[in-house]
XYZ file of N, CA and C in Angstrom:
264
model
N -66.391 19.018 34.694
C -66.885 20.227 35.108
C -67.010 20.829 36.571
N -66.229 21.558 36.468
C -65.352 21.751 38.248
C -66.274 22.213 39.110
N -65.939 21.191 40.620
C -66.869 21.135 41.380
C -66.522 22.244 42.789
N -65.427 22.146 42.967
C -65.044 23.102 44.051
C -64.833 24.381 43.702
N -64.740 25.601 45.000
C -65.222 26.659 44.713
C -63.432 27.149 43.800
N -62.407 26.929 44.632
C -61.296 26.380 43.666
C -61.207 26.702 41.972
N -61.585 25.321 41.467
C -61.647 25.306 40.071
C -62.546 25.620 39.429
N -63.715 26.375 40.394
C -64.793 27.363 39.439
C -63.718 28.450 39.151
N -63.442 28.889 40.345
C -62.647 30.402 39.964
C -61.332 30.039 39.658
N -60.613 29.105 38.937
C -59.676 28.623 38.055
C -60.044 29.084 36.694
N -61.436 28.433 36.447
C -61.725 27.840 35.119
C -62.184 29.730 34.848
N -62.806 30.497 35.822
C -63.304 31.545 35.357
C -62.063 32.619 34.941
N -61.068 32.099 35.705
C -60.108 33.414 35.166
C -58.653 32.334 34.047
N -59.500 31.162 33.555
C -58.674 30.858 32.270
C -59.535 31.223 31.015
N -60.476 31.274 31.437
C -61.297 32.283 30.295
C -60.789 32.931 29.792
N -61.089 34.017 30.701
C -60.537 35.583 30.937
C -59.249 36.175 30.252
N -57.997 35.147 30.821
C -57.100 34.870 30.010
C -57.015 34.666 28.950
N -57.476 33.184 28.764
C -57.503 33.327 26.943
C -58.092 34.463 26.119
N -59.183 35.522 26.814
C -59.902 36.274 26.034
C -58.366 37.487 25.603
N -57.732 38.037 26.341
C -56.819 38.322 26.473
C -55.609 38.094 25.609
N -55.405 37.070 26.040
C -54.382 36.242 24.986
C -54.904 36.738 23.713
N -56.020 35.839 23.449
C -56.000 36.035 22.147
C -55.941 37.673 21.076
N -56.728 38.263 22.271
C -56.265 39.622 22.242
C -55.329 40.333 21.228
N -54.105 39.806 22.760
C -53.023 39.976 21.684
C -51.992 39.358 20.503
N -52.635 38.075 20.642
C -52.060 37.092 19.493
C -52.131 38.433 18.381
N -53.568 38.392 18.275
C -54.387 39.098 17.422
C -53.568 39.917 16.464
N -53.776 40.768 17.883
C -52.534 42.273 17.562
C -51.606 42.140 16.825
N -50.822 41.135 17.421
C -49.261 40.492 17.323
C -49.280 40.720 15.423
N -50.071 39.533 15.284
C -50.387 39.132 13.913
C -50.811 39.844 12.495
N -51.333 41.285 12.745
C -51.859 42.288 12.406
C -50.192 42.961 12.479
N -49.464 43.219 13.205
C -48.114 43.681 12.857
C -47.618 43.350 12.174
N -47.350 41.735 11.730
C -46.849 40.994 11.497
C -47.415 41.274 9.924
N -48.864 41.076 9.509
C -49.657 40.943 8.066
C -48.914 42.483 7.770
N -48.589 43.549 7.980
C -48.722 44.459 7.875
C -47.108 44.777 7.611
N -45.673 44.198 8.071
C -44.785 43.871 7.491
C -44.476 42.929 5.897
N -45.364 42.225 6.326
C -45.237 41.185 5.089
C -45.613 41.882 3.731
N -46.919 42.513 4.053
C -47.657 43.735 2.946
C -46.485 44.828 2.614
N -45.573 44.993 3.618
C -44.823 46.290 3.077
C -43.974 45.546 1.755
N -43.309 44.483 2.398
C -41.922 43.474 2.052
C -42.376 43.060 0.800
N -43.583 43.176 0.715
C -44.658 42.115 -0.691
C -44.738 43.581 -1.586
N -44.926 44.362 -1.116
C -44.552 45.651 -2.168
C -43.573 46.596 -2.776
N -42.801 46.179 -1.840
C -41.128 46.257 -2.226
C -40.476 47.771 -1.828
N -41.662 48.086 -1.092
C -41.245 49.329 -0.096
C -40.514 49.435 1.192
N -39.242 49.753 1.311
C -38.212 49.760 1.884
C -38.722 50.297 2.435
N -38.958 51.902 2.853
C -39.194 52.821 4.235
C -40.709 52.371 4.090
N -41.515 51.813 3.811
C -42.633 51.433 4.815
C -42.168 50.021 5.428
N -41.198 48.963 4.997
C -41.188 47.642 5.744
C -40.527 48.192 6.750
N -39.542 49.375 6.461
C -38.631 49.226 7.989
C -39.487 49.553 8.714
N -40.474 51.266 8.734
C -41.504 51.255 9.216
C -41.868 50.537 10.136
N -43.153 49.593 9.720
C -43.518 48.343 10.258
C -42.954 47.393 10.826
N -41.418 47.311 10.452
C -40.626 46.001 10.965
C -40.164 47.251 12.856
N -40.345 48.198 12.682
C -39.928 48.841 13.970
C -41.587 49.296 14.510
N -42.319 48.999 13.957
C -43.676 49.121 14.751
C -43.848 47.569 15.672
N -43.801 46.902 15.005
C -43.780 45.480 15.244
C -42.969 44.424 16.306
N -41.507 45.297 16.293
C -40.651 45.090 17.398
C -41.324 45.011 18.759
N -41.159 45.994 19.105
C -42.121 45.869 20.545
C -43.739 45.206 20.650
N -43.875 44.873 19.934
C -45.290 44.424 20.041
C -45.327 42.966 20.148
N -44.077 42.534 19.785
C -43.246 41.158 19.997
C -43.006 40.595 21.212
N -42.504 41.712 21.534
C -41.562 41.759 22.652
C -42.862 41.865 24.033
N -42.945 42.071 23.801
C -44.560 42.823 24.566
C -45.376 41.384 24.492
N -45.386 40.449 23.216
C -45.986 39.461 23.593
C -44.800 38.011 24.378
N -43.767 38.459 24.881
C -42.828 37.633 25.243
C -42.870 37.994 26.758
N -42.702 39.433 27.443
C -43.296 39.414 28.481
C -44.535 38.973 28.727
N -45.527 39.153 28.196
C -46.686 38.219 28.554
C -47.291 37.433 28.881
N -46.544 36.663 27.698
C -46.360 34.733 27.932
C -46.942 34.425 26.985
N -47.514 34.918 25.870
C -48.018 34.689 24.620
C -47.336 34.041 24.143
N -46.146 34.589 23.519
C -44.966 33.989 22.692
C -43.549 33.397 23.324
N -42.854 32.650 22.857
C -41.962 32.348 23.464
C -40.806 33.427 23.142
N -39.662 33.529 23.275
C -38.753 34.698 23.684
C -38.163 33.914 22.382
N -37.078 32.966 22.086
C -36.892 32.161 20.616
C -37.154 32.127 20.035
N -38.732 32.049 19.573
C -40.070 32.398 18.490
C -40.044 33.409 17.676
N -40.061 34.900 19.139
C -39.552 36.290 18.943
C -38.901 36.729 17.823
N -37.540 36.095 18.483
C -36.019 36.008 17.867
C -35.804 35.774 16.739
N -36.246 34.320 16.321
C -36.763 33.686 14.954
C -37.332 34.873 13.945
N -38.579 35.315 14.511
C -39.478 36.251 13.789
C -38.796 37.506 13.515
N -38.009 38.037 14.311
C -37.537 39.104 14.215
C -36.474 39.049 13.119
N -35.605 38.234 13.119
C -34.187 38.008 12.519
C -34.499 37.865 10.841
N -35.314 36.760 11.399
C -35.961 36.794 9.589
C -36.520 37.989 8.633
N -37.522 37.885 9.699
C -38.285 39.569 8.644
C -37.024 40.571 8.698
N -36.310 40.848 9.799
C -34.981 42.028 9.037
C -34.467 41.319 8.206
N -33.823 40.408 8.314
C -32.953 40.025 7.180
C -34.301 39.766 5.270
N -35.322 40.035 5.513
C -36.142 40.379 4.366
C -36.169 41.200 4.150
N -36.557 42.684 5.252
C -36.163 43.770 4.960
C -35.390 44.935 4.353
N -33.947 43.874 4.979
C -32.939 44.725 4.678
C -32.574 43.968 2.857
N -32.956 43.606 2.543
C -33.025 42.310 1.499
C -33.346 43.403 0.406
N -34.670 43.706 0.563
C -34.915 44.666 0.191
C -33.676 45.990 -1.038
N -32.683 46.426 -0.726
C -32.245 47.378 -0.987
C -31.375 46.431 -2.124
N -31.375 45.440 -2.442
C -30.222 44.774 -3.048
C -31.023 44.733 -4.400
C-alpha cells in the first residue's frame, strides 16, 4: 500500500488513467468488430466505410499511448487487404 503522499497521488492517477485507457481500448475494439462483421457479411461498401471509421480511432489510440504504432500499422494493413480481397 502507498504510504507517502506522492505514492498515494500516483495510485489515484493510475486508477483514473486505467479507466480512461480501458474505455479507449473498448471503443477501438467495437470499431474493429464492426469491420470484421462487415467483412464476414461480404458487403464491400459497408466494410470500406467501417474501415474508414476505424482508422482515426486506431491512430488516436497510438497518440494516446493505448496501442503501439506498429500494432496499429499491422492491424490496418491486414484489415485493408481483407477488405480489398472482397472484390475478387
